[in-house]
XYZ file of C-alpha atoms in Angstrom:
478
model
C -8.330 -57.446 23.687
C -5.761 -58.161 21.000
C -4.919 -61.589 19.535
C -2.597 -62.294 22.460
C -5.320 -61.566 24.990
C -3.832 -58.220 26.060
C -5.899 -55.172 26.967
C -5.661 -52.616 24.137
C -5.177 -48.949 24.995
C -6.145 -46.872 21.985
C -3.720 -43.961 21.533
C -3.715 -40.673 19.691
C -0.235 -39.490 18.716
C 0.201 -35.716 18.459
C 3.161 -33.881 16.882
C 3.846 -30.214 16.195
C 6.816 -28.311 14.765
C 7.928 -25.435 16.943
C 11.020 -23.698 18.294
C 9.940 -22.905 21.825
C 11.659 -25.546 24.018
C 13.839 -28.621 23.963
C 12.116 -29.861 20.832
C 13.481 -26.996 18.731
C 14.248 -28.116 15.212
C 12.581 -31.521 15.495
C 10.482 -32.210 12.449
C 7.109 -33.823 12.929
C 8.291 -37.100 11.404
C 10.981 -37.384 14.098
C 8.425 -36.708 16.839
C 6.107 -39.313 15.315
C 8.948 -41.822 15.144
C 9.718 -41.275 18.833
C 5.993 -41.592 19.633
C 5.781 -45.015 18.039
C 8.902 -46.047 19.947
C 7.242 -44.877 23.176
C 4.155 -46.987 22.390
C 6.390 -50.040 21.976
C 8.134 -49.336 25.294
C 4.801 -49.088 27.129
C 3.463 -52.307 25.620
C 3.935 -55.437 27.734
C 2.419 -58.904 28.076
C -0.718 -57.471 29.686
C -1.300 -54.187 27.790
C -0.822 -53.080 24.195
C -0.557 -49.329 23.494
C -1.913 -49.116 19.956
C -1.740 -45.859 17.967
C -5.060 -45.519 16.151
C -4.556 -42.040 14.653
C -1.761 -39.496 14.221
C -2.440 -35.750 14.498
C 0.097 -33.321 13.097
C 0.266 -29.505 13.029
C 3.134 -28.115 10.942
C 4.881 -24.775 11.377
C 2.718 -23.467 14.222
C 4.580 -21.503 16.868
C 3.880 -22.041 20.522
C 3.415 -18.275 20.877
C 1.463 -17.389 17.734
C -2.066 -17.969 19.020
C -3.188 -19.351 15.642
C -5.697 -22.227 15.718
C -4.242 -25.717 15.337
C -6.574 -27.741 13.094
C -5.327 -31.209 14.061
C -5.170 -30.379 17.769
C -8.813 -29.305 17.601
C -9.695 -32.531 15.750
C -7.865 -34.552 18.396
C -9.907 -32.973 21.213
C -13.099 -33.681 19.281
C -12.017 -37.315 18.926
C -11.357 -37.556 22.671
C -14.789 -36.130 23.462
C -16.286 -38.820 21.214
C -14.363 -41.544 23.066
C -11.929 -42.320 20.256
C -8.879 -42.939 22.466
C -7.805 -43.605 26.049
C -4.263 -42.209 25.802
C -2.387 -39.306 24.256
C 1.237 -39.751 23.170
C 3.458 -36.728 22.530
C 7.141 -35.834 22.444
C 6.735 -33.286 25.275
C 3.810 -31.599 27.000
C 4.742 -28.324 25.301
C 3.838 -29.966 21.974
C 0.282 -30.151 23.312
C -0.262 -26.997 25.380
C 0.700 -23.460 24.406
C -0.993 -21.563 27.231
C -2.577 -22.167 30.647
C -6.018 -21.697 29.065
C -5.345 -24.479 26.549
C -4.077 -26.755 29.321
C -7.258 -26.237 31.359
C -9.395 -27.125 28.340
C -7.265 -30.227 27.794
C -7.715 -31.245 31.445
C -11.494 -30.713 31.185
C -11.569 -33.113 28.231
C -9.202 -35.765 29.637
C -10.070 -35.872 33.359
C -13.672 -37.154 33.214
C -12.742 -39.706 30.518
C -9.620 -40.824 32.408
C -7.457 -40.230 29.324
C -3.745 -40.798 29.988
C -1.027 -38.439 28.746
C 2.359 -40.010 28.128
C 5.334 -38.170 26.665
C 8.823 -39.048 25.503
C 10.515 -36.306 27.555
C 8.145 -35.367 30.388
C 6.970 -38.840 31.347
C 3.476 -39.813 32.463
C 0.847 -37.253 33.464
C -2.147 -38.693 35.281
C -4.750 -35.967 34.886
C -7.259 -38.028 36.836
C -5.404 -37.130 40.061
C -4.821 -33.766 41.737
C -1.075 -34.437 41.805
C -0.984 -35.168 38.083
C -2.952 -32.027 37.285
C -0.646 -29.947 39.504
C 2.437 -31.314 37.696
C 0.828 -30.612 34.314
C 0.067 -27.047 35.347
C 3.603 -26.501 36.645
C 5.036 -27.788 33.388
C 2.690 -25.471 31.505
C 3.708 -22.428 33.550
C 7.386 -23.276 33.087
C 6.946 -23.694 29.340
C 5.091 -20.380 29.092
C 7.802 -18.636 31.110
C 10.552 -19.973 28.874
C 8.669 -18.930 25.728
C 8.109 -15.403 27.059
C 11.740 -15.140 28.175
C 12.888 -16.264 24.729
C 10.643 -13.653 23.076
C 12.067 -10.936 25.341
C 15.632 -11.946 24.431
C 14.754 -11.910 20.742
C 13.178 -8.460 21.058
C 16.220 -7.069 22.835
C 18.515 -8.598 20.236
C 16.459 -7.138 17.388
C 16.397 -3.731 19.080
C 20.174 -3.801 19.247
C 20.475 -4.990 15.644
C 18.164 -2.178 14.511
C 20.250 0.421 16.357
C 23.368 -0.930 14.635
C 21.715 -1.014 11.202
C 22.113 -4.778 10.859
C 20.095 -7.227 8.785
C 17.515 -9.198 10.792
C 17.837 -12.404 8.790
C 15.039 -14.373 7.146
C 14.709 -15.220 3.459
C 17.255 -13.682 1.121
C 16.136 -10.189 0.108
C 16.034 -9.682 -3.664
C 19.064 -7.555 -4.516
C 21.338 -8.824 -1.753
C 23.062 -12.037 -0.683
C 21.626 -14.171 2.119
C 23.500 -12.074 4.700
C 21.458 -9.057 3.584
C 24.629 -6.977 3.207
C 26.468 -7.962 0.025
C 24.743 -6.750 -3.150
C 23.785 -8.942 -6.097
C 24.516 -6.476 -8.871
C 22.231 -8.018 -11.519
C 19.289 -7.882 -9.130
C 20.199 -4.390 -7.935
C 19.995 -3.218 -11.549
C 16.571 -4.882 -11.839
C 15.388 -2.826 -8.845
C 16.750 0.390 -10.401
C 15.194 -0.434 -13.773
C 11.819 -1.159 -12.145
C 11.953 2.126 -10.217
C 12.768 4.105 -13.372
C 9.978 2.344 -15.238
C 7.363 3.056 -12.566
C 8.392 6.715 -12.400
C 8.137 6.901 -16.194
C 4.573 5.590 -16.127
C 4.994 1.828 -16.572
C 2.537 -0.555 -14.959
C 3.389 -3.401 -12.626
C 1.826 -5.827 -15.092
C 4.172 -4.648 -17.835
C 7.144 -5.205 -15.509
C 5.829 -8.658 -14.659
C 5.599 -9.607 -18.344
C 9.043 -8.154 -19.028
C 10.717 -9.991 -16.153
C 9.006 -13.274 -16.949
C 10.119 -12.997 -20.589
C 13.705 -12.330 -19.472
C 13.678 -15.189 -16.970
C 14.205 -12.913 -13.959
C 13.114 -14.795 -10.831
C 12.557 -13.969 -7.177
C 15.173 -14.632 -4.502
C 13.553 -18.038 -3.942
C 13.520 -18.899 -7.656
C 9.829 -18.275 -8.310
C 8.153 -16.250 -11.068
C 7.484 -12.597 -10.351
C 3.873 -11.479 -9.975
C 2.783 -7.852 -10.179
C 1.819 -7.844 -6.487
C 5.240 -9.193 -5.506
C 7.038 -6.581 -7.607
C 4.995 -3.882 -5.879
C 5.807 -5.285 -2.436
C 9.496 -5.477 -3.311
C 9.631 -1.886 -4.597
C 7.924 -0.578 -1.455
C 10.647 -1.997 0.822
C 12.555 0.695 2.770
C 15.579 -1.612 2.478
C 15.912 -0.505 -1.159
C 16.897 2.948 0.115
C 19.118 1.551 2.880
C 16.559 2.306 5.612
C 16.090 0.040 8.650
C 12.499 -0.622 9.746
C 11.912 -1.881 13.274
C 8.467 -2.392 14.776
C 6.962 -0.564 11.832
C 9.089 2.575 12.281
C 12.079 3.888 10.333
C 14.963 3.837 12.793
C 17.943 4.871 10.675
C 20.341 3.832 7.918
C 21.306 0.206 7.351
C 24.782 -1.177 6.834
C 23.965 -2.561 3.400
C 24.473 -0.617 0.141
C 21.225 0.951 -1.069
C 19.779 0.059 -4.460
C 18.058 3.465 -4.745
C 18.666 6.884 -3.289
C 16.039 7.944 -0.776
C 14.244 10.542 -2.952
C 13.865 8.003 -5.787
C 12.530 5.333 -3.436
C 10.054 7.694 -1.767
C 8.878 8.886 -5.188
C 8.286 5.287 -6.256
C 6.331 4.665 -3.040
C 4.214 7.766 -3.710
C 3.369 6.509 -7.216
C 2.553 2.952 -6.138
C 0.401 4.035 -3.177
C -1.496 6.737 -5.057
C -5.212 5.759 -4.827
C -5.871 7.131 -8.316
C -3.488 4.514 -9.711
C -6.051 1.791 -9.069
C -7.557 0.816 -12.385
C -10.333 -1.609 -11.601
C -10.481 -5.413 -11.429
C -7.130 -7.006 -12.135
C -5.348 -3.654 -12.012
C -5.019 -3.457 -15.811
C -6.009 -0.602 -18.098
C -7.741 -1.918 -21.187
C -7.748 1.243 -23.290
C -5.435 4.106 -24.144
C -7.713 6.902 -22.977
C -9.531 5.445 -19.964
C -9.410 8.006 -17.169
C -7.484 10.458 -19.404
C -9.868 11.691 -22.104
C -12.405 14.236 -20.813
C -16.098 14.686 -21.522
C -16.700 18.066 -23.192
C -20.128 18.356 -21.537
C -19.415 17.748 -17.844
C -15.621 17.468 -17.618
C -15.670 13.917 -16.262
C -13.241 11.342 -17.614
C -14.227 8.753 -20.199
C -14.019 5.005 -19.729
C -13.803 2.064 -22.122
C -17.038 0.193 -22.839
C -18.865 -1.778 -25.525
C -22.208 -0.971 -27.104
C -25.180 -2.444 -25.301
C -28.026 -4.019 -27.269
C -30.037 -0.824 -27.123
C -27.203 1.191 -28.598
C -26.379 -1.065 -31.520
C -29.181 0.077 -33.779
C -28.113 3.659 -33.243
C -24.351 3.164 -33.361
C -23.941 0.404 -35.965
C -22.390 -2.698 -34.602
C -21.054 -3.320 -31.008
C -17.538 -2.018 -31.437
C -15.579 -0.855 -28.389
C -16.127 2.781 -27.468
C -15.504 5.460 -24.863
C -18.284 6.803 -22.669
C -18.657 9.600 -20.161
C -18.176 8.278 -16.657
C -20.978 10.451 -15.250
C -23.758 10.028 -17.831
C -24.131 9.141 -21.503
C -23.051 12.608 -22.589
C -20.444 11.160 -24.932
C -20.253 7.825 -26.765
C -17.379 7.700 -29.234
C -15.704 4.908 -31.192
C -12.574 3.863 -29.313
C -10.388 2.991 -32.323
C -11.125 6.244 -34.179
C -10.474 8.408 -31.119
C -7.253 6.583 -30.159
C -5.938 6.853 -33.730
C -6.576 10.601 -33.747
C -4.751 11.065 -30.438
C -1.802 8.878 -31.410
C -1.343 10.716 -34.726
C -1.243 13.990 -32.796
C 1.411 12.564 -30.429
C 3.589 11.346 -33.309
C 3.267 14.674 -35.119
C 4.283 16.617 -32.008
C 7.279 14.377 -31.305
C 8.446 14.676 -34.923
C 8.803 18.470 -34.773
C 12.270 20.051 -34.572
C 11.492 21.498 -31.121
C 10.578 18.102 -29.619
C 13.580 18.359 -27.276
C 11.814 21.225 -25.495
C 9.410 18.630 -24.093
C 12.184 17.429 -21.813
C 12.389 20.745 -19.955
C 11.473 20.589 -16.271
C 8.003 21.837 -15.443
C 8.300 21.703 -11.683
C 10.293 23.835 -9.289
C 13.369 21.998 -7.980
C 12.891 20.205 -4.671
C 15.256 20.902 -1.780
C 16.226 17.261 -1.244
C 19.111 17.941 1.109
C 17.042 20.316 3.199
C 14.245 17.748 3.520
C 16.690 15.013 4.477
C 18.307 17.248 7.111
C 14.882 18.164 8.539
C 14.054 14.471 8.789
C 17.377 13.656 10.467
C 17.013 16.430 13.034
C 13.416 15.483 13.782
C 14.416 11.866 14.402
C 17.199 12.960 16.727
C 14.624 15.017 18.619
C 12.339 11.987 18.920
C 15.229 9.833 20.144
C 16.051 12.431 22.805
C 12.431 12.638 23.918
C 12.186 8.844 24.095
C 15.282 8.774 26.306
C 13.818 11.443 28.594
C 10.586 9.446 28.839
C 12.521 6.293 29.723
C 14.473 8.112 32.449
C 11.292 9.495 33.955
C 12.107 13.108 33.063
C 8.899 13.335 30.997
C 5.474 11.860 31.575
C 3.514 10.307 28.699
C 1.345 13.382 28.137
C 4.368 15.698 27.930
C 6.145 13.298 25.594
C 3.138 13.163 23.252
C 2.918 16.940 23.069
C 6.671 17.418 22.595
C 6.958 14.701 19.927
C 4.016 15.885 17.824
C 5.969 18.722 16.184
C 8.892 16.399 15.380
C 6.539 13.875 13.789
C 4.984 16.634 11.667
C 8.473 17.634 10.469
C 9.172 14.045 9.464
C 5.861 13.763 7.610
C 6.466 17.050 5.777
C 9.981 15.974 4.781
C 8.679 12.635 3.496
C 6.098 14.479 1.389
C 8.816 16.647 -0.141
C 11.061 13.673 -0.882
C 8.213 11.651 -2.387
C 7.845 14.314 -5.087
C 11.564 14.757 -5.690
C 11.993 12.371 -8.617
C 9.663 12.494 -11.620
C 11.036 10.897 -14.756
C 9.816 12.409 -18.000
C 7.815 9.753 -19.888
C 8.646 11.452 -23.201
C 12.406 10.943 -22.807
C 12.418 7.599 -24.654
C 10.734 9.178 -27.713
C 12.706 12.378 -28.191
C 15.535 12.284 -30.721
C 14.895 8.731 -31.952
C 15.223 7.966 -35.655
C 11.754 6.426 -36.038
C 9.248 7.989 -33.638
C 6.398 5.703 -34.693
C 8.459 2.562 -34.135
C 9.545 3.812 -30.700
C 5.932 4.667 -29.824
C 4.671 1.225 -30.848
C 7.417 -0.381 -28.756
C 6.027 1.224 -25.587
C 3.539 -0.762 -23.514
C 0.071 0.665 -22.937
C 0.883 2.096 -19.525
C 3.818 4.117 -20.870
C 1.825 5.351 -23.856
C -0.830 6.551 -21.430
C 1.841 8.345 -19.378
C 3.071 10.157 -22.500
C -0.456 11.282 -23.415
C -1.114 12.516 -19.872
C 2.168 14.432 -19.927
C 1.743 16.000 -23.379
C -1.895 16.904 -23.791
C -5.439 17.312 -22.564
C -7.943 15.507 -24.784
C -11.503 16.822 -24.583
C -14.261 15.017 -26.487
C -17.347 17.050 -27.404
C -20.677 15.961 -28.803
C -20.421 15.222 -32.509
C -22.454 16.914 -35.169
C -25.424 14.705 -36.118
C -25.685 12.923 -39.448
C -23.090 12.244 -42.105
C -19.999 14.395 -42.051
C -18.171 15.853 -45.046
C -16.539 12.892 -46.745
C -19.482 10.571 -46.206
C -18.770 9.076 -42.775
C -20.236 9.638 -39.326
C -16.949 10.374 -37.548
C -16.553 14.029 -36.562
C -12.866 14.831 -35.917
C -13.723 18.448 -35.108
C -15.525 17.250 -31.967
C -12.151 16.409 -30.376
C -10.011 19.187 -28.896
C -6.352 18.606 -28.071
C -4.656 21.143 -25.820
C -0.886 20.839 -25.437
C 0.430 21.169 -21.941
């Protein structure tokens, strides 16, 4: 009883944001406001409907199937006897499927918990009639959700066929309509693509963009993972993706030509690009310098306690990835390699380094193969839909077309390879230009120019009094 002698009905108020029925667009605070108003309407001189706790699930679709934390907590509270009534804006705020409704009934029926809503009225789940009405409302809600999803799918299919933008957050490089370009951002995409193809790392692009104040389409700071995701978008090449498949050209202007985009994708998805925790290379020669004993690559390390007595100190070094065939001071070896690079780039014939080493790729031929193969697949899909082909025949007939597409994509992914040496040839001060490059680009230059093989050093002091043996390093120009 309350102070006025009225029976108190303890209520849970439940609210959820969704877009599945009449409540589309209602924020949770509006639903909660209406719930309190409903409690006041139900209260009279004999009974007070008192809200004892509010449960709220934000941004959870009625069709997603994701768990609703507060809904689960509410059911647990009901099982513990925490309330005698549930208040909601509509029953479809509570139940997203017949299975959920049945669980809700199993909890409410034996405890005689009322369900009262702003829009659907009173559901008495303690009676067969009330349960029947609840189930009918649930079936109707499910039907409307499924019909809405079907309409959305058909609309998106049509938009994909017409090369239209599907909406959503503004794509970096284009206006909110997804069609009009933002030239400053388009140039950022082109610059990032050129940098990646020239050997730059995503971390170096992140630092560069943060220093320049370049932000995402939502105004946030760029992270390396976000730059990677953005560069992998087919949209950059004007390609429409629908249901995970390339379906044709879009109506928006492309930031990159298709061969450049596919080449960037090939670089960013290359498993050998992975460089360990954090994705950052910590040394110039990691994975590039070779062991002269076994041919494995060297990696950056630091002397362990057992090595310090033998190798004087604990300075950073390079070691053979397979075994301890080679242990060499990192600074000495990097200096030797960098001096060789600077000497080579200072020669009069440095411009010869810009000559193409690969056979030209037939870009137009690959693009035409891909176009014809897609037309073939479209024709086969139409024949399957009309019943002219069964599924087995369609699978066999489409396999060759899919192979043609895969082969064409492989060709295009190798079409654009920017020469990492280009920024160093013909400059007035080669050393200054070299020092201006970030580590990832310096590594790309070394990989392009030379093969560095590190052999076992001669024991003892070398001529000149030190222990460093420069003759144990072989540099072969590519």
